[in-house]
Amino acid sequence: MSDLSIPQEQEESVLERVLLVDDNPINLQILHKTLSNGGYQLLTAEDGETAVQIATETKPSLILLDIMMPGMDGYEVCQILKSNPDTADIAVIFLSALEDSSAKVKGFTVGGVDYISKPFQVDEVVARVRNHIKIHRLERQLARRNIELESENHQILNAVSEGIIGLDKDGRITMLNPSATVICGWAVADCLGEQLTALRLFEVDENIEMQEHQILPYRSYRMGQSAHSDMEMIRRRDNSFLPIAITSTPRAEGGAVIVFRDISEWVDSEEALRIAREELESQRQNIAHMERLNTTGAMAAGIAHEVNQPLTAISNYSRVAKRLLEQEQLQREQLIELLDKLDVQSQRASEVIQRMRSYVKKPSGALFEVDVNEMIREVIALAEVDSRINDVSVHFEPQHHLPRLSLDVVQIQQVALNLIRNAMEATAVANSSSQGVMVKTEQQGNTIVVHVIDHGVGIALGEEDQLFNPFYTTKANGMGIGLSICQSIIQAQGGTIGFLRNPQGGATFYFSLPLA
């Protein structure tokens, strides 16, 4: 805070003018002698007209003014001085022999700051003059400091990049800083005194005329409430639109101050970030799709065998039917039985193909409400090929009546199949296929958790921090992206994935999915 006191050397170097006015020369002599050693520049006048002339020309800091004078009395002199802007700030101390309170009240009414009764005491005159000169100096310093502060405020308002608009209590514009004119496209002269609504800043729809109560600053200048928006669209003078962040704050004396900034670059960067995220998600889905194709390739021999079995059966049943027809020995009941068997084998082959088609297709990204247990059953059916190849059975222990979830089914099935196939391979390597693989589902709080438990070789010490890293693998022919993709899929669904070492050997991999 600035020190408003006057340095001693400055007080000594500046002589304050004091005008003494009295129609009695003796009184003037006494006042002059009393104040002559006070460090003042003393001026005198013996009548009201002369006092007004001297005060207008010299602008003294203080006037000691006699009330009872012929012609123009002290009251009239004071009224004339106070009516003139150039002399209105001069402090006036009245001198009078009148002791009644009405004289004093009238003196204060016309603009006097103090009152000294005649005959005056020397010490009283000296003290009152000294105090009012000190007050005058402080007022002068305050005025100078106010001018400096106004200049500083003006420089700050001109320098800030935010637009600032001042409003009165009726929503009329009282000030705009340069940034506000640049952002809005309006000149200061076109805005001052206008209603904020007249600029149509907040009318972003040509077909809708905004009412005053619908604009954000209304709550501040009409209701005394602060208001903020991270993004509002405004209409500039050229009818282009601009996104801004805006805060409106009420003023203690009424009205409001609006502070806003152009956020078009931020909006553009957010759009670029959104596009980048979409591209990243697309790449992630493409990689996941490639991994599903790789998994399908790894399962190709088993799938071919799985499909070939019903096809062979269909072929055999067809030959039997043909032979019986040729021998005219086919009975109606036999034909129905053969057709039923053909249908069963056809359905069997169709189911295998349909499961694989569903698994390898690119996901649409749409979420579907599913029964988690039914989804896991389909995955286990899909893994039957590997189950027979590895001679490892898969057991399923579902928790019944689980809540349905909204999921990207294909991708979650990919995670489950990846974990189940890994578990079967680990179990087969450890020669513990008799114990098989266990899959469990359960609800834990606001999530559904799927556990895949194997009795394989387990997770080696030191590998736990790398398991989900891209391109890390313990398989001779592995790419090292399976678990990494699983993690990204589960995290995209808002879930978690991890593993535990089983006390009896092997590992449990699990993933959780949040309830809708």
mmCIF file of N, CA and C in Angstrom, residues 49-159:
data_model
loop_
_atom_site.group_PDB
_atom_site.id
_atom_site.type_symbol
_atom_site.label_atom_id
_atom_site.label_comp_id
_atom_site.label_asym_id
_atom_site.label_seq_id
_atom_site.Cartn_x
_atom_site.Cartn_y
_atom_site.Cartn_z
ATOM 1 N N GLU A 49 -15.604 40.662 -2.265
ATOM 2 C CA GLU A 49 -15.283 40.686 -3.688
ATOM 3 C C GLU A 49 -13.798 40.423 -3.916
ATOM 4 N N THR A 50 -12.955 41.089 -3.115
ATOM 5 C CA THR A 50 -11.504 40.882 -3.257
ATOM 6 C C THR A 50 -11.130 39.437 -2.923
ATOM 7 N N ALA A 51 -11.788 38.888 -1.905
ATOM 8 C CA ALA A 51 -11.498 37.501 -1.513
ATOM 9 C C ALA A 51 -11.796 36.537 -2.652
ATOM 10 N N VAL A 52 -12.942 36.740 -3.339
ATOM 11 C CA VAL A 52 -13.303 35.852 -4.461
ATOM 12 C C VAL A 52 -12.274 35.979 -5.572
ATOM 13 N N GLN A 53 -11.840 37.227 -5.865
ATOM 14 C CA GLN A 53 -10.878 37.447 -6.938
ATOM 15 C C GLN A 53 -9.547 36.778 -6.628
ATOM 16 N N ILE A 54 -9.034 36.966 -5.410
ATOM 17 C CA ILE A 54 -7.738 36.371 -5.036
ATOM 18 C C ILE A 54 -7.819 34.846 -5.036
ATOM 19 N N ALA A 55 -8.923 34.334 -4.495
ATOM 20 C CA ALA A 55 -9.073 32.876 -4.439
ATOM 21 C C ALA A 55 -9.126 32.278 -5.844
ATOM 22 N N THR A 56 -9.810 32.965 -6.762
ATOM 23 C CA THR A 56 -9.925 32.452 -8.133
ATOM 24 C C THR A 56 -8.572 32.450 -8.825
ATOM 25 N N GLU A 57 -7.777 33.500 -8.556
ATOM 26 C CA GLU A 57 -6.474 33.633 -9.230
ATOM 27 C C GLU A 57 -5.389 32.752 -8.607
ATOM 28 N N THR A 58 -5.393 32.597 -7.296
ATOM 29 C CA THR A 58 -4.265 31.916 -6.626
ATOM 30 C C THR A 58 -4.609 30.498 -6.138
ATOM 31 N N LYS A 59 -5.890 30.208 -5.994
ATOM 32 C CA LYS A 59 -6.347 28.886 -5.515
ATOM 33 C C LYS A 59 -5.611 28.460 -4.242
ATOM 34 N N PRO A 60 -5.850 29.147 -3.161
ATOM 35 C CA PRO A 60 -5.187 28.787 -1.904
ATOM 36 C C PRO A 60 -5.668 27.433 -1.385
ATOM 37 N N SER A 61 -4.891 26.856 -0.498
ATOM 38 C CA SER A 61 -5.274 25.573 0.106
ATOM 39 C C SER A 61 -6.358 25.768 1.157
ATOM 40 N N LEU A 62 -6.358 26.926 1.818
ATOM 41 C CA LEU A 62 -7.283 27.160 2.938
ATOM 42 C C LEU A 62 -7.652 28.635 2.983
ATOM 43 N N ILE A 63 -8.916 28.930 3.349
ATOM 44 C CA ILE A 63 -9.374 30.315 3.549
ATOM 45 C C ILE A 63 -9.949 30.433 4.956
ATOM 46 N N LEU A 64 -9.444 31.446 5.722
ATOM 47 C CA LEU A 64 -10.069 31.820 6.994
ATOM 48 C C LEU A 64 -10.974 33.004 6.664
ATOM 49 N N LEU A 65 -12.298 32.797 6.762
ATOM 50 C CA LEU A 65 -13.264 33.724 6.182
ATOM 51 C C LEU A 65 -14.204 34.260 7.262
ATOM 52 N N ASP A 66 -14.152 35.615 7.427
ATOM 53 C CA ASP A 66 -15.067 36.274 8.353
ATOM 54 C C ASP A 66 -16.478 36.247 7.762
ATOM 55 N N ILE A 67 -17.466 36.025 8.629
ATOM 56 C CA ILE A 67 -18.844 35.960 8.151
ATOM 57 C C ILE A 67 -19.438 37.357 8.002
ATOM 58 N N MET A 68 -19.344 38.153 9.042
ATOM 59 C CA MET A 68 -20.015 39.455 9.075
ATOM 60 C C MET A 68 -19.142 40.515 8.414
ATOM 61 N N MET A 69 -19.395 40.741 7.092
ATOM 62 C CA MET A 69 -18.676 41.771 6.340
ATOM 63 C C MET A 69 -19.687 42.573 5.545
ATOM 64 N N PRO A 70 -19.419 43.882 5.351
ATOM 65 C CA PRO A 70 -20.335 44.700 4.564
ATOM 66 C C PRO A 70 -20.312 44.263 3.105
ATOM 67 N N GLY A 71 -21.400 44.476 2.423
ATOM 68 C CA GLY A 71 -21.491 44.078 1.025
ATOM 69 C C GLY A 71 -21.675 42.575 0.931
ATOM 70 N N MET A 72 -20.702 41.882 0.427
ATOM 71 C CA MET A 72 -20.761 40.413 0.279
ATOM 72 C C MET A 72 -20.261 39.763 1.562
ATOM 73 N N ASP A 73 -21.157 39.080 2.286
ATOM 74 C CA ASP A 73 -20.723 38.453 3.534
ATOM 75 C C ASP A 73 -20.022 37.125 3.267
ATOM 76 N N GLY A 74 -19.557 36.514 4.341
ATOM 77 C CA GLY A 74 -18.772 35.273 4.217
ATOM 78 C C GLY A 74 -19.561 34.121 3.623
ATOM 79 N N TYR A 75 -20.869 34.052 3.971
ATOM 80 C CA TYR A 75 -21.684 32.973 3.419
ATOM 81 C C TYR A 75 -21.730 33.047 1.897
ATOM 82 N N GLU A 76 -21.955 34.269 1.379
ATOM 83 C CA GLU A 76 -22.071 34.442 -0.060
ATOM 84 C C GLU A 76 -20.748 34.150 -0.751
ATOM 85 N N VAL A 77 -19.638 34.595 -0.130
ATOM 86 C CA VAL A 77 -18.311 34.303 -0.695
ATOM 87 C C VAL A 77 -18.116 32.791 -0.828
ATOM 88 N N CYS A 78 -18.459 32.065 0.239
ATOM 89 C CA CYS A 78 -18.286 30.606 0.241
ATOM 90 C C CYS A 78 -19.149 29.961 -0.833
ATOM 91 N N GLN A 79 -20.399 30.434 -0.980
ATOM 92 C CA GLN A 79 -21.284 29.855 -1.989
ATOM 93 C C GLN A 79 -20.733 30.076 -3.396
ATOM 94 N N ILE A 80 -20.181 31.290 -3.644
ATOM 95 C CA ILE A 80 -19.616 31.573 -4.968
ATOM 96 C C ILE A 80 -18.430 30.654 -5.254
ATOM 97 N N LEU A 81 -17.560 30.496 -4.270
ATOM 98 C CA LEU A 81 -16.377 29.651 -4.465
ATOM 99 C C LEU A 81 -16.767 28.185 -4.684
ATOM 100 N N LYS A 82 -17.744 27.714 -3.938
ATOM 101 C CA LYS A 82 -18.138 26.297 -4.064
ATOM 102 C C LYS A 82 -18.880 26.025 -5.370
ATOM 103 N N SER A 83 -19.453 27.047 -5.958
ATOM 104 C CA SER A 83 -20.169 26.860 -7.222
ATOM 105 C C SER A 83 -19.226 26.852 -8.418
ATOM 106 N N ASN A 84 -17.972 27.267 -8.209
ATOM 107 C CA ASN A 84 -16.977 27.304 -9.273
ATOM 108 C C ASN A 84 -16.109 26.045 -9.187
ATOM 109 N N PRO A 85 -16.097 25.211 -10.218
ATOM 110 C CA PRO A 85 -15.294 23.976 -10.152
ATOM 111 C C PRO A 85 -13.819 24.228 -9.857
ATOM 112 N N ASP A 86 -13.298 25.397 -10.273
ATOM 113 C CA ASP A 86 -11.878 25.681 -10.048
ATOM 114 C C ASP A 86 -11.565 25.979 -8.591
ATOM 115 N N THR A 87 -12.563 26.429 -7.829
ATOM 116 C CA THR A 87 -12.307 26.792 -6.419
ATOM 117 C C THR A 87 -13.151 25.963 -5.446
ATOM 118 N N ALA A 88 -13.897 25.006 -5.961
ATOM 119 C CA ALA A 88 -14.820 24.241 -5.114
ATOM 120 C C ALA A 88 -14.104 23.420 -4.063
ATOM 121 N N ASP A 89 -12.845 23.039 -4.327
ATOM 122 C CA ASP A 89 -12.126 22.177 -3.388
ATOM 123 C C ASP A 89 -11.370 22.949 -2.314
ATOM 124 N N ILE A 90 -11.421 24.278 -2.340
ATOM 125 C CA ILE A 90 -10.713 25.057 -1.326
ATOM 126 C C ILE A 90 -11.442 24.922 0.014
ATOM 127 N N ALA A 91 -10.700 24.569 1.052
ATOM 128 C CA ALA A 91 -11.295 24.429 2.390
ATOM 129 C C ALA A 91 -11.533 25.812 2.990
ATOM 130 N N VAL A 92 -12.715 26.014 3.625
ATOM 131 C CA VAL A 92 -13.100 27.298 4.203
ATOM 132 C C VAL A 92 -13.380 27.113 5.693
ATOM 133 N N ILE A 93 -12.666 27.895 6.529
ATOM 134 C CA ILE A 93 -12.943 27.939 7.968
ATOM 135 C C ILE A 93 -13.584 29.294 8.258
ATOM 136 N N PHE A 94 -14.806 29.279 8.803
ATOM 137 C CA PHE A 94 -15.503 30.525 9.091
ATOM 138 C C PHE A 94 -15.017 31.120 10.415
ATOM 139 N N LEU A 95 -14.942 32.479 10.430
ATOM 140 C CA LEU A 95 -14.609 33.246 11.641
ATOM 141 C C LEU A 95 -15.813 34.106 11.984
ATOM 142 N N SER A 96 -16.280 34.052 13.243
ATOM 143 C CA SER A 96 -17.451 34.856 13.580
ATOM 144 C C SER A 96 -17.555 35.020 15.085
ATOM 145 N N ALA A 97 -18.116 36.164 15.436
ATOM 146 C CA ALA A 97 -18.422 36.405 16.844
ATOM 147 C C ALA A 97 -19.791 35.875 17.200
ATOM 148 N N LEU A 98 -20.519 35.377 16.173
ATOM 149 C CA LEU A 98 -21.849 34.824 16.415
ATOM 150 C C LEU A 98 -21.723 33.461 17.085
ATOM 151 N N GLU A 99 -22.364 33.302 18.227
ATOM 152 C CA GLU A 99 -22.243 32.059 18.993
ATOM 153 C C GLU A 99 -23.447 31.137 18.816
ATOM 154 N N ASP A 100 -24.506 31.648 18.199
ATOM 155 C CA ASP A 100 -25.689 30.793 18.081
ATOM 156 C C ASP A 100 -25.420 29.649 17.084
ATOM 157 N N SER A 101 -26.059 28.516 17.353
ATOM 158 C CA SER A 101 -25.807 27.318 16.556
ATOM 159 C C SER A 101 -26.290 27.473 15.128
ATOM 160 N N SER A 102 -27.299 28.298 14.885
ATOM 161 C CA SER A 102 -27.823 28.445 13.523
ATOM 162 C C SER A 102 -26.774 29.048 12.605
ATOM 163 N N ALA A 103 -25.938 29.943 13.104
ATOM 164 C CA ALA A 103 -24.873 30.533 12.286
ATOM 165 C C ALA A 103 -23.856 29.474 11.891
ATOM 166 N N LYS A 104 -23.528 28.612 12.867
ATOM 167 C CA LYS A 104 -22.570 27.543 12.567
ATOM 168 C C LYS A 104 -23.156 26.553 11.556
ATOM 169 N N VAL A 105 -24.433 26.186 11.764
ATOM 170 C CA VAL A 105 -25.078 25.237 10.858
ATOM 171 C C VAL A 105 -25.120 25.804 9.442
ATOM 172 N N LYS A 106 -25.430 27.106 9.317
ATOM 173 C CA LYS A 106 -25.486 27.709 8.000
ATOM 174 C C LYS A 106 -24.112 27.696 7.344
ATOM 175 N N GLY A 107 -23.072 27.922 8.168
ATOM 176 C CA GLY A 107 -21.707 27.897 7.638
ATOM 177 C C GLY A 107 -21.362 26.530 7.050
ATOM 178 N N PHE A 108 -21.721 25.470 7.774
ATOM 179 C CA PHE A 108 -21.455 24.124 7.254
ATOM 180 C C PHE A 108 -22.328 23.819 6.035
ATOM 181 N N THR A 109 -23.538 24.389 6.031
ATOM 182 C CA THR A 109 -24.469 24.131 4.930
ATOM 183 C C THR A 109 -23.941 24.678 3.613
ATOM 184 N N VAL A 110 -23.345 25.889 3.647
ATOM 185 C CA VAL A 110 -22.862 26.497 2.405
ATOM 186 C C VAL A 110 -21.504 25.950 1.974
ATOM 187 N N GLY A 111 -20.889 25.103 2.813
ATOM 188 C CA GLY A 111 -19.648 24.451 2.363
ATOM 189 C C GLY A 111 -18.461 24.629 3.259
ATOM 190 N N GLY A 112 -18.620 25.231 4.424
ATOM 191 C CA GLY A 112 -17.494 25.387 5.338
ATOM 192 C C GLY A 112 -17.077 24.059 5.949
ATOM 193 N N VAL A 113 -15.795 23.963 6.323
ATOM 194 C CA VAL A 113 -15.296 22.718 6.915
ATOM 195 C C VAL A 113 -15.052 22.863 8.421
ATOM 196 N N ASP A 114 -15.024 24.119 8.899
ATOM 197 C CA ASP A 114 -14.758 24.314 10.330
ATOM 198 C C ASP A 114 -15.249 25.707 10.720
ATOM 199 N N TYR A 115 -15.181 25.988 12.026
ATOM 200 C CA TYR A 115 -15.743 27.238 12.549
ATOM 201 C C TYR A 115 -14.893 27.653 13.750
ATOM 202 N N ILE A 116 -14.403 28.922 13.740
ATOM 203 C CA ILE A 116 -13.620 29.463 14.865
ATOM 204 C C ILE A 116 -14.354 30.699 15.393
ATOM 205 N N SER A 117 -14.609 30.703 16.702
ATOM 206 C CA SER A 117 -15.338 31.820 17.311
ATOM 207 C C SER A 117 -14.373 32.944 17.680
ATOM 208 N N LYS A 118 -14.858 34.188 17.501
ATOM 209 C CA LYS A 118 -14.119 35.372 17.942
ATOM 210 C C LYS A 118 -14.543 35.739 19.376
ATOM 211 N N PRO A 119 -13.646 36.271 20.132
ATOM 212 C CA PRO A 119 -12.217 36.444 19.851
ATOM 213 C C PRO A 119 -11.507 35.087 19.855
ATOM 214 N N PHE A 120 -10.648 34.880 18.866
ATOM 215 C CA PHE A 120 -10.029 33.561 18.698
ATOM 216 C C PHE A 120 -8.789 33.428 19.569
ATOM 217 N N GLN A 121 -8.537 32.160 19.933
ATOM 218 C CA GLN A 121 -7.352 31.811 20.696
ATOM 219 C C GLN A 121 -6.250 31.428 19.711
ATOM 220 N N VAL A 122 -5.065 31.925 19.969
ATOM 221 C CA VAL A 122 -3.932 31.704 19.059
ATOM 222 C C VAL A 122 -3.668 30.214 18.855
ATOM 223 N N ASP A 123 -3.591 29.479 19.959
ATOM 224 C CA ASP A 123 -3.281 28.034 19.842
ATOM 225 C C ASP A 123 -4.354 27.296 19.046
ATOM 226 N N GLU A 124 -5.621 27.688 19.218
ATOM 227 C CA GLU A 124 -6.709 27.034 18.504
ATOM 228 C C GLU A 124 -6.595 27.301 17.010
ATOM 229 N N VAL A 125 -6.316 28.570 16.645
ATOM 230 C CA VAL A 125 -6.188 28.921 15.232
ATOM 231 C C VAL A 125 -5.043 28.138 14.595
ATOM 232 N N VAL A 126 -3.900 28.111 15.263
ATOM 233 C CA VAL A 126 -2.726 27.408 14.726
ATOM 234 C C VAL A 126 -3.035 25.920 14.525
ATOM 235 N N ALA A 127 -3.672 25.309 15.530
ATOM 236 C CA ALA A 127 -3.963 23.872 15.467
ATOM 237 C C ALA A 127 -4.954 23.549 14.358
ATOM 238 N N ARG A 128 -6.019 24.355 14.260
ATOM 239 C CA ARG A 128 -7.027 24.070 13.238
ATOM 240 C C ARG A 128 -6.467 24.281 11.838
ATOM 241 N N VAL A 129 -5.690 25.334 11.636
ATOM 242 C CA VAL A 129 -5.098 25.580 10.323
ATOM 243 C C VAL A 129 -4.137 24.441 9.958
ATOM 244 N N ARG A 130 -3.305 24.054 10.929
ATOM 245 C CA ARG A 130 -2.343 22.977 10.656
ATOM 246 C C ARG A 130 -3.065 21.678 10.266
ATOM 247 N N ASN A 131 -4.123 21.349 11.000
ATOM 248 C CA ASN A 131 -4.854 20.104 10.698
ATOM 249 C C ASN A 131 -5.495 20.135 9.319
ATOM 250 N N HIS A 132 -6.104 21.272 8.972
ATOM 251 C CA HIS A 132 -6.775 21.337 7.670
ATOM 252 C C HIS A 132 -5.774 21.399 6.519
ATOM 253 N N ILE A 133 -4.614 22.015 6.746
ATOM 254 C CA ILE A 133 -3.574 21.968 5.713
ATOM 255 C C ILE A 133 -3.088 20.532 5.510
ATOM 256 N N LYS A 134 -2.947 19.803 6.617
ATOM 257 C CA LYS A 134 -2.530 18.400 6.514
ATOM 258 C C LYS A 134 -3.580 17.579 5.766
ATOM 259 N N ILE A 135 -4.856 17.836 6.089
ATOM 260 C CA ILE A 135 -5.936 17.128 5.378
ATOM 261 C C ILE A 135 -5.902 17.456 3.896
ATOM 262 N N HIS A 136 -5.661 18.749 3.593
ATOM 263 C CA HIS A 136 -5.606 19.168 2.200
ATOM 264 C C HIS A 136 -4.487 18.442 1.447
ATOM 265 N N ARG A 137 -3.319 18.342 2.114
ATOM 266 C CA ARG A 137 -2.205 17.636 1.475
ATOM 267 C C ARG A 137 -2.546 16.161 1.217
ATOM 268 N N LEU A 138 -3.156 15.542 2.214
ATOM 269 C CA LEU A 138 -3.529 14.136 2.049
ATOM 270 C C LEU A 138 -4.553 13.966 0.924
ATOM 271 N N GLU A 139 -5.510 14.874 0.874
ATOM 272 C CA GLU A 139 -6.502 14.803 -0.198
ATOM 273 C C GLU A 139 -5.841 14.977 -1.559
ATOM 274 N N ARG A 140 -4.862 15.872 -1.625
ATOM 275 C CA ARG A 140 -4.158 16.100 -2.883
ATOM 276 C C ARG A 140 -3.365 14.852 -3.290
ATOM 277 N N GLN A 141 -2.728 14.238 -2.286
ATOM 278 C CA GLN A 141 -1.999 13.002 -2.590
ATOM 279 C C GLN A 141 -2.945 11.877 -3.004
ATOM 280 N N LEU A 142 -4.094 11.785 -2.332
ATOM 281 C CA LEU A 142 -5.081 10.776 -2.705
ATOM 282 C C LEU A 142 -5.572 10.993 -4.130
ATOM 283 N N ALA A 143 -5.823 12.241 -4.468
ATOM 284 C CA ALA A 143 -6.287 12.549 -5.821
ATOM 285 C C ALA A 143 -5.229 12.159 -6.848
ATOM 286 N N ARG A 144 -3.957 12.497 -6.525
ATOM 287 C CA ARG A 144 -2.872 12.146 -7.441
ATOM 288 C C ARG A 144 -2.754 10.623 -7.567
ATOM 289 N N ARG A 145 -2.861 9.940 -6.409
ATOM 290 C CA ARG A 145 -2.753 8.476 -6.439
ATOM 291 C C ARG A 145 -3.931 7.851 -7.189
ATOM 292 N N ASN A 146 -5.107 8.438 -7.048
ATOM 293 C CA ASN A 146 -6.265 7.935 -7.791
ATOM 294 C C ASN A 146 -6.046 8.059 -9.297
ATOM 295 N N ILE A 147 -5.442 9.193 -9.702
ATOM 296 C CA ILE A 147 -5.149 9.382 -11.125
ATOM 297 C C ILE A 147 -4.156 8.324 -11.599
ATOM 298 N N GLU A 148 -3.138 8.047 -10.748
ATOM 299 C CA GLU A 148 -2.150 7.028 -11.103
ATOM 300 C C GLU A 148 -2.812 5.649 -11.207
ATOM 301 N N LEU A 149 -3.690 5.349 -10.236
ATOM 302 C CA LEU A 149 -4.365 4.053 -10.253
ATOM 303 C C LEU A 149 -5.269 3.919 -11.475
ATOM 304 N N GLU A 150 -5.976 5.008 -11.796
ATOM 305 C CA GLU A 150 -6.819 4.971 -12.983
ATOM 306 C C GLU A 150 -5.986 4.728 -14.239
ATOM 307 N N SER A 151 -4.800 5.358 -14.274
ATOM 308 C CA SER A 151 -3.910 5.153 -15.414
ATOM 309 C C SER A 151 -3.418 3.702 -15.460
ATOM 310 N N GLU A 152 -3.048 3.172 -14.282
ATOM 311 C CA GLU A 152 -2.594 1.785 -14.225
ATOM 312 C C GLU A 152 -3.716 0.833 -14.636
ATOM 313 N N ASN A 153 -4.909 1.094 -14.115
ATOM 314 C CA ASN A 153 -6.048 0.244 -14.481
ATOM 315 C C ASN A 153 -6.313 0.298 -15.985
ATOM 316 N N HIS A 154 -6.202 1.506 -16.523
ATOM 317 C CA HIS A 154 -6.425 1.672 -17.961
ATOM 318 C C HIS A 154 -5.385 0.878 -18.754
ATOM 319 N N GLN A 155 -4.128 0.927 -18.300
ATOM 320 C CA GLN A 155 -3.070 0.185 -18.981
ATOM 321 C C GLN A 155 -3.306 -1.321 -18.878
ATOM 322 N N ILE A 156 -3.750 -1.774 -17.696
ATOM 323 C CA ILE A 156 -4.031 -3.201 -17.506
ATOM 324 C C ILE A 156 -5.169 -3.642 -18.412
ATOM 325 N N LEU A 157 -6.255 -2.849 -18.418
ATOM 326 C CA LEU A 157 -7.402 -3.185 -19.263
ATOM 327 C C LEU A 157 -7.009 -3.237 -20.736
ATOM 328 N N ASN A 158 -6.078 -2.348 -21.127
ATOM 329 C CA ASN A 158 -5.637 -2.326 -22.516
ATOM 330 C C ASN A 158 -4.715 -3.492 -22.841
ATOM 331 N N ALA A 159 -4.025 -4.015 -21.796
ATOM 332 C CA ALA A 159 -3.007 -5.045 -22.029
ATOM 333 C C ALA A 159 -3.560 -6.462 -22.000
#
